[in-house]
Amino acid sequence: MKAVLPVGRSTCASSSGGESEASCEYRVEYDKRMYSDVANAEFEVGKKLGTAVFLPCDDSSDDGGGRASPDSTVAHAIEGVDTGIAIAVDDAPDDVLFVAIGTGEEFPPEVKKLIKGS
């Protein structure tokens, strides 16, 4: 399956009437490694790897405070990229999300080559 993702999943943020704002970046944990979303990536999904976890924001729980429960998803390899660098995760019934170690300018060359316009 080939996937092209025009945008990454949005970050979460909250603000309370002009008070300080809390936010967090979108993160996925797989095989004891932390991955961040990558926008505008074009890649081929490889074999199923196992379970990954979407990590919640500290400030976005449904219980009125504290930390929300993490959600599990399925992790997949990305053709031609080591799983220690990037993976794809199920994000919707017919969609996958590209996630990689690092962020922005810090992405490894293997990830940068899959980002349109980089």
mmCIF file of C-alpha atoms in Angstrom:
data_model
loop_
_atom_site.group_PDB
_atom_site.id
_atom_site.type_symbol
_atom_site.label_atom_id
_atom_site.label_comp_id
_atom_site.label_asym_id
_atom_site.label_seq_id
_atom_site.Cartn_x
_atom_site.Cartn_y
_atom_site.Cartn_z
ATOM 1 C CA MET A 1 0.000 0.000 0.000
ATOM 2 C CA LYS A 2 1.373 3.411 -0.954
ATOM 3 C CA ALA A 3 0.420 6.353 1.220
ATOM 4 C CA VAL A 4 0.717 10.101 0.769
ATOM 5 C CA LEU A 5 -0.095 12.166 3.810
ATOM 6 C CA PRO A 6 -0.604 15.884 3.187
ATOM 7 C CA VAL A 7 -0.753 16.811 6.863
ATOM 8 C CA GLY A 8 0.226 15.230 10.140
ATOM 9 C CA ARG A 9 -2.080 14.773 13.052
ATOM 10 C CA SER A 10 -2.502 18.011 14.958
ATOM 11 C CA THR A 11 -0.929 18.739 18.297
ATOM 12 C CA CYS A 12 -3.137 19.255 21.297
ATOM 13 C CA ALA A 13 -3.355 22.451 23.249
ATOM 14 C CA SER A 14 -5.501 24.008 25.914
ATOM 15 C CA SER A 15 -5.832 27.464 27.331
ATOM 16 C CA SER A 16 -7.872 28.730 30.252
ATOM 17 C CA GLY A 17 -9.028 32.320 29.977
ATOM 18 C CA GLY A 18 -5.695 34.002 29.323
ATOM 19 C CA GLU A 19 -3.858 31.835 31.819
ATOM 20 C CA SER A 20 -0.793 29.875 30.802
ATOM 21 C CA GLU A 21 -1.240 27.564 27.831
ATOM 22 C CA ALA A 22 -0.372 23.870 27.952
ATOM 23 C CA SER A 23 0.348 21.813 24.865
ATOM 24 C CA CYS A 24 2.077 18.690 23.694
ATOM 25 C CA GLU A 25 3.338 17.216 20.463
ATOM 26 C CA TYR A 26 1.848 14.179 18.786
ATOM 27 C CA ARG A 27 3.838 11.100 19.847
ATOM 28 C CA VAL A 28 3.768 7.354 19.259
ATOM 29 C CA GLU A 29 5.723 4.745 21.212
ATOM 30 C CA TYR A 30 6.844 1.493 19.600
ATOM 31 C CA ASP A 31 9.541 -0.945 20.733
ATOM 32 C CA LYS A 32 10.607 1.447 23.547
ATOM 33 C CA ARG A 33 11.239 4.262 21.009
ATOM 34 C CA MET A 34 9.392 7.576 20.694
ATOM 35 C CA TYR A 35 8.233 8.752 17.238
ATOM 36 C CA SER A 36 6.745 12.093 16.107
ATOM 37 C CA ASP A 37 4.373 12.641 13.184
ATOM 38 C CA VAL A 38 5.737 13.640 9.786
ATOM 39 C CA ALA A 39 3.624 15.733 7.397
ATOM 40 C CA ASN A 40 3.719 15.505 3.593
ATOM 41 C CA ALA A 41 5.416 12.117 3.478
ATOM 42 C CA GLU A 42 5.099 9.721 0.552
ATOM 43 C CA PHE A 43 5.926 6.136 1.428
ATOM 44 C CA GLU A 44 5.084 2.485 0.946
ATOM 45 C CA VAL A 45 3.675 0.578 3.920
ATOM 46 C CA GLY A 46 5.500 -2.668 4.678
ATOM 47 C CA LYS A 47 4.792 -5.621 6.940
ATOM 48 C CA LYS A 48 2.797 -5.464 10.160
ATOM 49 C CA LEU A 49 5.127 -5.117 13.157
ATOM 50 C CA GLY A 50 2.916 -5.242 16.233
ATOM 51 C CA THR A 51 1.325 -2.851 18.715
ATOM 52 C CA ALA A 52 2.237 0.824 19.041
ATOM 53 C CA VAL A 53 0.767 3.313 21.511
ATOM 54 C CA PHE A 54 -0.499 6.858 20.853
ATOM 55 C CA LEU A 55 0.693 8.802 23.902
ATOM 56 C CA PRO A 56 -1.850 11.286 25.281
ATOM 57 C CA CYS A 57 -1.253 14.889 26.235
ATOM 58 C CA ASP A 58 -0.847 15.445 29.965
ATOM 59 C CA ASP A 59 -3.492 18.160 29.730
ATOM 60 C CA SER A 60 -6.121 16.348 27.666
ATOM 61 C CA SER A 61 -7.719 13.717 29.866
ATOM 62 C CA ASP A 62 -11.416 13.002 30.012
ATOM 63 C CA ASP A 63 -11.396 12.610 33.787
ATOM 64 C CA GLY A 64 -11.133 16.340 34.558
ATOM 65 C CA GLY A 65 -7.443 16.245 35.404
ATOM 66 C CA GLY A 66 -4.481 13.962 35.312
ATOM 67 C CA ARG A 67 -3.380 11.944 32.319
ATOM 68 C CA ALA A 68 -5.628 10.349 29.698
ATOM 69 C CA SER A 69 -5.199 6.669 28.891
ATOM 70 C CA PRO A 70 -2.976 5.853 25.899
ATOM 71 C CA ASP A 71 -4.597 4.318 22.803
ATOM 72 C CA SER A 72 -3.152 1.251 21.082
ATOM 73 C CA THR A 73 -2.760 0.925 17.323
ATOM 74 C CA VAL A 74 -0.991 -1.298 14.806
ATOM 75 C CA ALA A 75 2.558 -0.447 13.707
ATOM 76 C CA HIS A 76 3.823 -1.221 10.186
ATOM 77 C CA ALA A 77 7.278 -1.098 8.639
ATOM 78 C CA ILE A 78 7.974 1.464 5.915
ATOM 79 C CA GLU A 79 9.570 0.012 2.793
ATOM 80 C CA GLY A 80 13.268 0.918 2.621
ATOM 81 C CA VAL A 81 13.448 2.540 6.075
ATOM 82 C CA ASP A 82 14.729 0.914 9.279
ATOM 83 C CA THR A 83 12.042 0.618 11.975
ATOM 84 C CA GLY A 84 14.435 2.298 14.404
ATOM 85 C CA ILE A 85 14.074 5.448 12.272
ATOM 86 C CA ALA A 86 10.425 5.500 11.135
ATOM 87 C CA ILE A 87 7.250 3.418 11.089
ATOM 88 C CA ALA A 88 3.653 3.797 9.932
ATOM 89 C CA VAL A 89 0.746 3.392 12.336
ATOM 90 C CA ASP A 90 -2.954 2.787 11.720
ATOM 91 C CA ASP A 91 -4.733 6.113 12.205
ATOM 92 C CA ALA A 92 -8.202 5.419 10.797
ATOM 93 C CA PRO A 93 -9.939 2.464 9.171
ATOM 94 C CA ASP A 94 -8.279 3.083 5.783
ATOM 95 C CA ASP A 95 -5.443 5.418 6.738
ATOM 96 C CA VAL A 96 -1.919 5.206 8.121
ATOM 97 C CA LEU A 97 0.262 7.848 9.736
ATOM 98 C CA PHE A 98 4.009 8.207 9.113
ATOM 99 C CA VAL A 99 5.982 8.731 12.324
ATOM 100 C CA ALA A 100 9.749 9.069 12.774
ATOM 101 C CA ILE A 101 12.475 9.534 15.356
ATOM 102 C CA GLY A 102 13.370 13.232 15.632
ATOM 103 C CA THR A 103 11.444 16.339 14.619
ATOM 104 C CA GLY A 104 11.570 18.879 11.779
ATOM 105 C CA GLU A 105 15.131 19.708 10.795
ATOM 106 C CA GLU A 106 16.402 16.866 12.982
ATOM 107 C CA PHE A 107 14.840 14.102 10.865
ATOM 108 C CA PRO A 108 17.370 11.580 9.544
ATOM 109 C CA PRO A 109 18.130 11.636 5.766
ATOM 110 C CA GLU A 110 16.081 8.445 5.261
ATOM 111 C CA VAL A 111 13.012 10.340 6.476
ATOM 112 C CA LYS A 112 13.746 13.649 4.719
ATOM 113 C CA LYS A 113 13.888 11.910 1.328
ATOM 114 C CA LEU A 114 10.254 10.792 1.798
ATOM 115 C CA ILE A 115 8.945 14.273 2.610
ATOM 116 C CA LYS A 116 7.602 16.137 -0.404
ATOM 117 C CA GLY A 117 9.416 19.417 -1.026
ATOM 118 C CA SER A 118 12.449 18.665 1.131
#
